[in-house]
Short mmCIF file of C-alpha atoms in Angstrom, two decimals:
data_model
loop_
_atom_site.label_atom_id
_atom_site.label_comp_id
_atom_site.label_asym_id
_atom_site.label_seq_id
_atom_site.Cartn_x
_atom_site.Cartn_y
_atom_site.Cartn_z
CA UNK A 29 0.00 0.00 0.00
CA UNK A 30 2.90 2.25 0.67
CA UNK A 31 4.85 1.34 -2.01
CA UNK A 32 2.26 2.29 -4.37
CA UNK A 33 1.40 5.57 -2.63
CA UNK A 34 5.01 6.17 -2.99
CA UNK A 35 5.41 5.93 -6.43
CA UNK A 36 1.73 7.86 -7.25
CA UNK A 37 3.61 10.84 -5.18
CA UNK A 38 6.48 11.05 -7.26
CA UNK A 39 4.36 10.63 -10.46
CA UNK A 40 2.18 13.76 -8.90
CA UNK A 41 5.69 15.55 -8.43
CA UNK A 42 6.84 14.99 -12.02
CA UNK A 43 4.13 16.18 -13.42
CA UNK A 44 3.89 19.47 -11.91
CA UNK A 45 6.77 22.14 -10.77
CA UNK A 46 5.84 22.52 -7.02
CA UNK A 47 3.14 20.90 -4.74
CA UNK A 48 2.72 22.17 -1.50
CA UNK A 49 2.52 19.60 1.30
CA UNK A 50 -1.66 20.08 1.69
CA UNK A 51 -2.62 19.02 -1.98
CA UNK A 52 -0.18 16.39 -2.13
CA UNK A 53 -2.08 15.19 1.70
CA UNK A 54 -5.19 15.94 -0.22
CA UNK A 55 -4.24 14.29 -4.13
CA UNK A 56 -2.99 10.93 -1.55
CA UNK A 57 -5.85 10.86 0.89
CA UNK A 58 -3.42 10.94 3.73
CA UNK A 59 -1.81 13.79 6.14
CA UNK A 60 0.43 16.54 5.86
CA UNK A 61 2.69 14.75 8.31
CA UNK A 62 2.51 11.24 6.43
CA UNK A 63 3.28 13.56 3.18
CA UNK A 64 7.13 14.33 5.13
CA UNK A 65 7.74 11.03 6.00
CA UNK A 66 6.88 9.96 2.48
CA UNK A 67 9.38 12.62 1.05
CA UNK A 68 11.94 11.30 3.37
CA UNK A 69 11.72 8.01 2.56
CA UNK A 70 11.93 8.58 -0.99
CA UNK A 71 14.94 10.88 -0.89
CA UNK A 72 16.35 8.12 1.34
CA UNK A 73 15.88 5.75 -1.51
CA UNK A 74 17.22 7.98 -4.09
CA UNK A 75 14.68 10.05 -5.63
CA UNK A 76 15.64 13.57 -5.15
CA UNK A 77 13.06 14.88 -3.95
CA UNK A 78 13.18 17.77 -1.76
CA UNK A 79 11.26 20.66 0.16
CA UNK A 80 11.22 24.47 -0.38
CA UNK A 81 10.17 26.46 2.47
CA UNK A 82 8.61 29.84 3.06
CA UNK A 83 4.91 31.34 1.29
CA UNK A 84 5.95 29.70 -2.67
CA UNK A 85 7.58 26.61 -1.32
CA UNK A 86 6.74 23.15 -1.30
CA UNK A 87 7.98 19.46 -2.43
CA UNK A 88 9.44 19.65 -5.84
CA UNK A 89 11.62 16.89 -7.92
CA UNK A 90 15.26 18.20 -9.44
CA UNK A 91 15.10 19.62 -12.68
CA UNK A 92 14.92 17.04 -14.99
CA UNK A 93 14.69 14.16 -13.15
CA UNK A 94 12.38 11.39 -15.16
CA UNK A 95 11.19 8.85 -13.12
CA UNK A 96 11.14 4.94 -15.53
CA UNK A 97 7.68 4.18 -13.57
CA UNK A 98 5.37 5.12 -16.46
CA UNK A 99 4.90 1.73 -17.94
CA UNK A 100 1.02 0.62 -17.95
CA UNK A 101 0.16 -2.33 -16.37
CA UNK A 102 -2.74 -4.19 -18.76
CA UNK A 103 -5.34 -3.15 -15.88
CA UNK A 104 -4.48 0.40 -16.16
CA UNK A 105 -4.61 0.50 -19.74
CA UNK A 106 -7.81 -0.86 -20.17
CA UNK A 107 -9.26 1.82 -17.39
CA UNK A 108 -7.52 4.47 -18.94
CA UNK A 109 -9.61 4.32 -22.05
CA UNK A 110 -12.94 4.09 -19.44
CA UNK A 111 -11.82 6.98 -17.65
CA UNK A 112 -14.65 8.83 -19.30
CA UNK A 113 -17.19 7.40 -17.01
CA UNK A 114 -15.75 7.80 -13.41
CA UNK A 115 -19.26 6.77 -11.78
CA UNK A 116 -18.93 3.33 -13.73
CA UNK A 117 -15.68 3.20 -12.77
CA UNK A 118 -15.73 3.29 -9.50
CA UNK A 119 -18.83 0.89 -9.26
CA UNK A 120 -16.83 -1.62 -10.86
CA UNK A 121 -13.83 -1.23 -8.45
CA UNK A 122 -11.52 0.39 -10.91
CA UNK A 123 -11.46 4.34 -9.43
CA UNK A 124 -7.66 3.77 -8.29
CA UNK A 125 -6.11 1.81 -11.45
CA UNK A 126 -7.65 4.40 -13.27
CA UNK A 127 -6.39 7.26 -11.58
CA UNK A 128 -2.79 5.45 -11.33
CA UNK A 129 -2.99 5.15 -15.42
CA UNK A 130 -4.05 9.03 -15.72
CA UNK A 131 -0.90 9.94 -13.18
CA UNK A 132 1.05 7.60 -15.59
CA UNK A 133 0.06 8.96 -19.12
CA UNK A 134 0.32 12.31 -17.28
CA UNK A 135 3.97 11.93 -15.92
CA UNK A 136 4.98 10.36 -20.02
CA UNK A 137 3.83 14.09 -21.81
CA UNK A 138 5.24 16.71 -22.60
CA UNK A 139 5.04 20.41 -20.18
CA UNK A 140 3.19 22.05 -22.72
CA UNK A 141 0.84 18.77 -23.02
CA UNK A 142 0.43 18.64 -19.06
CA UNK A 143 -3.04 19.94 -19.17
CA UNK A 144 -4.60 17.65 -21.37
CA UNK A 145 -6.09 15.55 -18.99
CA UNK A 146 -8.12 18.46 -17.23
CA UNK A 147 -9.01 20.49 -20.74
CA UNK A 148 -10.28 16.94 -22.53
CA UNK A 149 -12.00 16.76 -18.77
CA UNK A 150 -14.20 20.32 -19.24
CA UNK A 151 -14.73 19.82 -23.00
CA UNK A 152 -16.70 16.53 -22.72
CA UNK A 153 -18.67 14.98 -19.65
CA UNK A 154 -20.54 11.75 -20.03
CA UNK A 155 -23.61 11.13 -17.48
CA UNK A 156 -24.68 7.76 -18.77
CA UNK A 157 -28.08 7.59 -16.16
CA UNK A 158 -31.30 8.30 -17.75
CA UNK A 159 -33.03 11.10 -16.05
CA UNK A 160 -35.77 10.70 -13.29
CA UNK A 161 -34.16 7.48 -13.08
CA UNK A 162 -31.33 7.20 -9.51
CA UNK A 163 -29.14 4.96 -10.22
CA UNK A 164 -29.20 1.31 -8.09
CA UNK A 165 -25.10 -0.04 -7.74
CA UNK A 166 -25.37 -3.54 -7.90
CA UNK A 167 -23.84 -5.27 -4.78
CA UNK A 168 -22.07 -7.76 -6.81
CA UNK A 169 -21.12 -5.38 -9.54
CA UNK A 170 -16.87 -5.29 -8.56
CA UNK A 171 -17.24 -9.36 -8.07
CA UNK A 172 -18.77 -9.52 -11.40
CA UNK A 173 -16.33 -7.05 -12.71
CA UNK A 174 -13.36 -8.79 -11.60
CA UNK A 175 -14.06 -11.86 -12.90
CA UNK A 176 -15.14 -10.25 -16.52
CA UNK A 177 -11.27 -8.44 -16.67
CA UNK A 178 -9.38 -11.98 -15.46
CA UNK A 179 -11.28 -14.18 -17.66
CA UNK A 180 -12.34 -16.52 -15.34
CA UNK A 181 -15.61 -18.66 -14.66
CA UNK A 182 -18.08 -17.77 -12.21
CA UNK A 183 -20.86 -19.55 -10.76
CA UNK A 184 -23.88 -17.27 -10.20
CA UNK A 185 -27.24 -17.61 -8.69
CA UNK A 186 -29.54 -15.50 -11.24
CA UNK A 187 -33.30 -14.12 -10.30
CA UNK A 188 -35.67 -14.73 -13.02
CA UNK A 189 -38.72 -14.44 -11.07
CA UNK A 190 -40.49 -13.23 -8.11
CA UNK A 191 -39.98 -16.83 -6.20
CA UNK A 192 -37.45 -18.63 -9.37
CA UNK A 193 -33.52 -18.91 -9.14
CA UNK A 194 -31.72 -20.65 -10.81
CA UNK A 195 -27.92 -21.54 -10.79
CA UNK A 196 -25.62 -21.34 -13.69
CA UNK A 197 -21.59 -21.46 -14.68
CA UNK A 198 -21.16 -18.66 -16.23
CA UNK A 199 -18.04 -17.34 -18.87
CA UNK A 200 -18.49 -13.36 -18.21
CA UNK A 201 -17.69 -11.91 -21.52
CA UNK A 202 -18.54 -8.23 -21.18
CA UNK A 203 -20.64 -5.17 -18.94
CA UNK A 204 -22.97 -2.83 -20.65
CA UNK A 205 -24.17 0.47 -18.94
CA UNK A 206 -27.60 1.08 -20.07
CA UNK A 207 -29.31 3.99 -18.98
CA UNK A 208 -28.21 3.54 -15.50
CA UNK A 209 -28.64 -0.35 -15.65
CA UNK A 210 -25.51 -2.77 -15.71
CA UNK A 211 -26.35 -5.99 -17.58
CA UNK A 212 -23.16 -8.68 -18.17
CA UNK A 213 -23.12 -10.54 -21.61
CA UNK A 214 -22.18 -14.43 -20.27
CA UNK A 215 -21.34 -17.50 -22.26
CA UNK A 216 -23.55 -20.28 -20.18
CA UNK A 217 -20.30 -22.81 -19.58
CA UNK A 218 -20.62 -26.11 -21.68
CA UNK A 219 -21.99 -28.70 -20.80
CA UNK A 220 -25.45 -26.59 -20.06
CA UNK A 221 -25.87 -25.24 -23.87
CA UNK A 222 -22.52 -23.05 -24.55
CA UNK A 223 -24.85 -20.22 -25.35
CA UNK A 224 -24.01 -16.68 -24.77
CA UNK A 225 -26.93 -14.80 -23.36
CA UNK A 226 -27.89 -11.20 -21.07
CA UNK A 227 -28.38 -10.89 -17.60
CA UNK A 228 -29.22 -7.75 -15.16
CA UNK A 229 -26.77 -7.62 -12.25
CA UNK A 230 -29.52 -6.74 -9.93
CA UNK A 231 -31.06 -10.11 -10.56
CA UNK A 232 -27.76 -11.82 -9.59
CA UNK A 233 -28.03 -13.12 -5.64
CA UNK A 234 -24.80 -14.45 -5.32
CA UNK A 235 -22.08 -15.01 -7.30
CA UNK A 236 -18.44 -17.11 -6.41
CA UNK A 237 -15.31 -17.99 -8.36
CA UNK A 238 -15.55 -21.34 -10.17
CA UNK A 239 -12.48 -23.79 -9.72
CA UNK A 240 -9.94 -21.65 -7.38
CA UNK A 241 -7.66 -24.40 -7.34
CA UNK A 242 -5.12 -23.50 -9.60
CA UNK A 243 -3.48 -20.42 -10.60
CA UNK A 244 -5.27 -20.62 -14.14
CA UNK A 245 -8.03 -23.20 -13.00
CA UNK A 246 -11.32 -21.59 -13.83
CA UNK A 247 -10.06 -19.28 -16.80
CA UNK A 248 -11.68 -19.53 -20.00
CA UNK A 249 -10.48 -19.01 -23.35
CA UNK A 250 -12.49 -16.25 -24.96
CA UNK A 251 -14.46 -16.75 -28.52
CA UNK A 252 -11.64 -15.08 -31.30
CA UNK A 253 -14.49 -13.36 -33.33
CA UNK A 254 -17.01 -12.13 -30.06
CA UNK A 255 -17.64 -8.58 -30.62
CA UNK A 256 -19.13 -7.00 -27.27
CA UNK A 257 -20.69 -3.78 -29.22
CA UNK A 258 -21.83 -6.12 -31.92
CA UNK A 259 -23.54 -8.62 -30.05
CA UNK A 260 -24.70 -5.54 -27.44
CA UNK A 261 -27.21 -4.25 -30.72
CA UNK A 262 -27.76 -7.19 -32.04
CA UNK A 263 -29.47 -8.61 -28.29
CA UNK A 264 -30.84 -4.74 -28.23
CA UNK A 265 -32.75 -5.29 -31.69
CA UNK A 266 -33.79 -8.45 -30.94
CA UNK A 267 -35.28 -7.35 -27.33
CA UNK A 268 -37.14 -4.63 -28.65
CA UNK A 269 -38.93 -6.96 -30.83
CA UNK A 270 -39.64 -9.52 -28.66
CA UNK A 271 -41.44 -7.22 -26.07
CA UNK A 272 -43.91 -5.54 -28.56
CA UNK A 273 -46.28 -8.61 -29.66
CA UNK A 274 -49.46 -6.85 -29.63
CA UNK A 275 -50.54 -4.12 -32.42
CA UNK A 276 -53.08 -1.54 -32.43
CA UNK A 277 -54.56 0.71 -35.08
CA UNK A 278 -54.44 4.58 -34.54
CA UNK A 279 -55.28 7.39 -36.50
CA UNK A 280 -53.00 10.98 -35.57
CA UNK A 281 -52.98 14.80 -36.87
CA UNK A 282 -50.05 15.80 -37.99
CA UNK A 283 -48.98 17.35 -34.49
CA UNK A 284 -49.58 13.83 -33.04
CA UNK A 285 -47.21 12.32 -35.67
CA UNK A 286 -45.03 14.43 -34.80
CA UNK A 287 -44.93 13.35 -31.39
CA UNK A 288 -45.86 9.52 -31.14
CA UNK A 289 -42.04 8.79 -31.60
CA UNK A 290 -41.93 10.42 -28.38
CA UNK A 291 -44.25 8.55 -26.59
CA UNK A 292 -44.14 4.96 -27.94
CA UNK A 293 -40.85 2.86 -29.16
CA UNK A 294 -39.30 5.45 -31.51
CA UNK A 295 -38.08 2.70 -34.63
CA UNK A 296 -41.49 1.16 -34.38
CA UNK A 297 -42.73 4.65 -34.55
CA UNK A 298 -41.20 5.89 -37.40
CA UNK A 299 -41.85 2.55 -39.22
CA UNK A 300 -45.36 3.02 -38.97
CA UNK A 301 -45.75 6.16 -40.14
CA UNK A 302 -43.42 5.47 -43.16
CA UNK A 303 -45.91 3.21 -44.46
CA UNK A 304 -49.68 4.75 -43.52
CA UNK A 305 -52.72 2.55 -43.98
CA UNK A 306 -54.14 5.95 -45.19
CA UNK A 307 -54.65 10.00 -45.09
CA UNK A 308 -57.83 11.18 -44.36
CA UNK A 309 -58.86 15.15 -45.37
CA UNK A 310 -57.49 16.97 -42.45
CA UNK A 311 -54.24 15.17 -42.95
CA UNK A 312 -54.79 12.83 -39.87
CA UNK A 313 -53.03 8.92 -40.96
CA UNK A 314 -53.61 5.47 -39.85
CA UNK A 315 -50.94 3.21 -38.80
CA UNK A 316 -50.77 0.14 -37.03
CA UNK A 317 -48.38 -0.07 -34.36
CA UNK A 318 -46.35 -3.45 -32.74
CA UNK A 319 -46.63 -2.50 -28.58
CA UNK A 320 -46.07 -4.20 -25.78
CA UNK A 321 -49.14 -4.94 -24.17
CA UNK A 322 -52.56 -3.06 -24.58
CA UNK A 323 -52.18 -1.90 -20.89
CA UNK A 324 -48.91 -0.01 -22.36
CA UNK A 325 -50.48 1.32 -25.11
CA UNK A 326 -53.06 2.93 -23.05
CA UNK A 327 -50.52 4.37 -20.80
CA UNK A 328 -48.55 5.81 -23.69
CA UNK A 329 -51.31 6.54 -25.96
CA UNK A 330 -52.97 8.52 -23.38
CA UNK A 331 -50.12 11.08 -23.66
CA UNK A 332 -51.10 12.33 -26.93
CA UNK A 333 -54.64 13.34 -26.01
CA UNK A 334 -56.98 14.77 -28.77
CA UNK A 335 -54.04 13.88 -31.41
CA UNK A 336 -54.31 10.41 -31.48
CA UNK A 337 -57.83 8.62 -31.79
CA UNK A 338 -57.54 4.56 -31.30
CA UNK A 339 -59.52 2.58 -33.57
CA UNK A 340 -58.33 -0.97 -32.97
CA UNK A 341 -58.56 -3.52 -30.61
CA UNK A 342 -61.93 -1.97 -29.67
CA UNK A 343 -61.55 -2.88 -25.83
CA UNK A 344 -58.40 -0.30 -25.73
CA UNK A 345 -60.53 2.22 -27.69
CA UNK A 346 -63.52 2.25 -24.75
CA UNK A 347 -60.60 2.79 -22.22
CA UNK A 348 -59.28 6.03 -24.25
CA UNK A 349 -63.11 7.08 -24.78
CA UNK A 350 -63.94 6.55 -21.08
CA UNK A 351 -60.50 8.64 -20.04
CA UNK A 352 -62.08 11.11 -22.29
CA UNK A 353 -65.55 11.23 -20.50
CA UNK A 354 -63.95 11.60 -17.29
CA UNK A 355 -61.71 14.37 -18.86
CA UNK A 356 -64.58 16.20 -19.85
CA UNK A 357 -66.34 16.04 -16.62
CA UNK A 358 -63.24 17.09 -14.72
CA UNK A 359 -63.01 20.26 -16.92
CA UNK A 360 -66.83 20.84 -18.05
#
C-alpha cells in the first residue's frame, strides 16, 4: 500500500513544478505529516526529492529528473480508455487503477501537453443515467467485474422471477451500462448449452469464483471473433422486438405524428408512419403499431390526447373514450 502511494507521489511531483505539502495530503488521501515522512523516505531511496520552504515553497523533484515508472500495467490501460465514465468506474472497483494510469500517461507528456487531462475533462462529460431514473449499484457489480477483466468462470445464482432462481456457470464476456442499468453478456459454460446470453446484475443473488484451485483453474479461453458492441445491438434489436407482440390501429394529426415517436418505441414509430394505412382530409393517418401490451399502449397513448384517436382492438378504444368522458367532466 505504501509502495504504491510512494510511487503515485512522485508521479504527482513529475508532473507538476511545485506541490505544497496540503494538496499532495489531499491528491494521496493521507496527512500533511505522512506527506514528510513519504518525502523522506523517498529521498532516502534515491529520488531527489526535496522541500522548499517559506509562502511559494513546497515538495518539488530536481530539474529534470524522469522517473522509468510510467509503464502501464494491462489493468491500467484498459481503465484508462474508461476513464470517461468515473461513476462506472468506480462501481466496478476500478477508481484507483484508473487514476494510477491518468498519473502515468500524465507523468509520459510533454510540459506544454500537461493539461490535457483536465481540458479533454471540461470539453466533454458523459452522465450515462437516464433522467428521473437514480441509479441502483449492484452489490455484486466489482465481483462480477473482476471476474469479466481476469477471464475466469463464475458460478452465479440468477433471479428470473419473483420466487425462481436458478444456478448457472457462467463465462463473463462483457458489462454494458444502459441507462443507469448494468447488464453482463455471459457464455452459459458447456456442458449446459454453450450459449451466450444477457443478464441484469440486480437479478444476480450471489455469485463465487468457479475452480480456485489452480493459478489458471477456472479461466476460459475467450471466442476469437465475439464482438461485445456487436452482439450488445444485435441482443438490443432483438429485445425490442420480442417485447412488442401486440398491435393496435391509430389514426393521428399531424402534431400527433409528430410526437408519437416520443411517446411509444421510436423505430417502431417511425416505421409506422413510413408506411400509412391511409390519409384522411385533415391530414390525420392510420398506422398500425407493434406494442407491448394493450395496458402499455393505453398508458402511452394517453399522452397524446386529442391527437391520437384509437380505432383498434376496440376494448383499448372504450378505455381512451372513457378517459375522455372523465376528462370532460373534470373540466366541463
Amino acid at each position: 500500500m505504501r509502495a504504491a502511494r510512494l510511487i503515485r507521489m512522485v508521479l504527482l511531483l513529475q508532473g507538476r513544478p511545485v506541490m505544497t505539502a496540503a494538496e499532495l495530503a489531499r491528491e494521496l488521501e493521507v496527512s500533511e505529516r505522512t506527506v514528510a515522512r513519504d518525502a523522506q523516505a523517498l529521498s532516502e531511496a534515491g529520488i531527489p526529492v526535496y522541500a522548499d520552504r517559506g509562502r511559494a515553497g513546497g515538495y518539488r523533484l530536481v530539474a529534470g529528473y524522469r522517473t522509468s515508472l510510467t509503464g502501464l500495467a494491462r489493468t491500467e490501460a484498459e481503465a484508462l480508455f474508461l476513464s470517461g465514465l468515473p461513476g462506472a468506474l468506480r462501481d466496478m472497483g476500478l477508481a484507483d487503477a484508473a487514476s494510477a494510469a491518468r498519473l502515468k500517461a500524465s507523468a509520459a507528456l510533454l510540459p506544454s501537453l500537461r493539461d490535457a487531462p483536465h481540458t479533454a475533462a471540461q470539453h466533454f462529460h458523459l452522465d450515462a443515467p437516464a433522467w428521473f431514473h437514480e441509479p441502483r449499484t449492484p452489490a455484486l457489480l466489482p465481483a462480477i467485474a473482476e471476474a469479466v477483466w481476469e477471464d475466469r468462470r463464475i458460478t452465479a445464482r440468477y433471479r428470473r422471477g419473483r420466487d425462481d432462481e436458478v444456478q448457472r456457470e457462467l463465462e463473463p464476456y462483457g458489462l454494458v451500462l444502459k441507462a443507469g442499468v448494468w447488464y453482463l453478456c455471459a457464455r452459459v459454460a458447456a456442458p449446459d448449452g454453450g450459449a451466450f446470453r444477457v443478464y441484469r446484475l440486480d437479478r444476480f443473488t450471489a455469485v463465487e469464483p468457479a475452480g480456485t484451485s489452480g493459478a489458471d483453474e477456472g479461466r476460459f479461453v475467450r471466442e476469437e471473433g465475439f464482438d461485445l458492441p456487436a452482439f450488445w445491438a444485435e441482443h438490443a434489436e432483438e429485445f425490442a422486438r420480442s417485447i412488442l407482440r401486440t398491435e393496435v390501429v391509430v389514426r393521428v394529426s399531424p402534431e400527433g405524428a409528430r410526437l408519437l415517436p416520443g411517446v411509444v418505441d421510436p423505430a417502431s414509430a417511425r416505421r409506422a408512419l413510413g408506411d400509412p394505412a391511409g390519409t384522411d382530409r385533415e391530414g390525420r393517418v392510420t398506422v398500425t403499431l407493434p406494442v407491448e401490451s394493450e395496458e402499455v399502449a393505453h398508458a402511452q397513448l394517453r399522452a397524446l390526447g386529442p391527437e391520437a384517436e384509437v380505432l383498434a382492438p376496440a376494448s383499448l378504444r372504450r378505455r381512451m373514450a372513457a378517459d375522455a368522458r372523465r376528462l370532460a367532466a373534470l373540466y366541463a
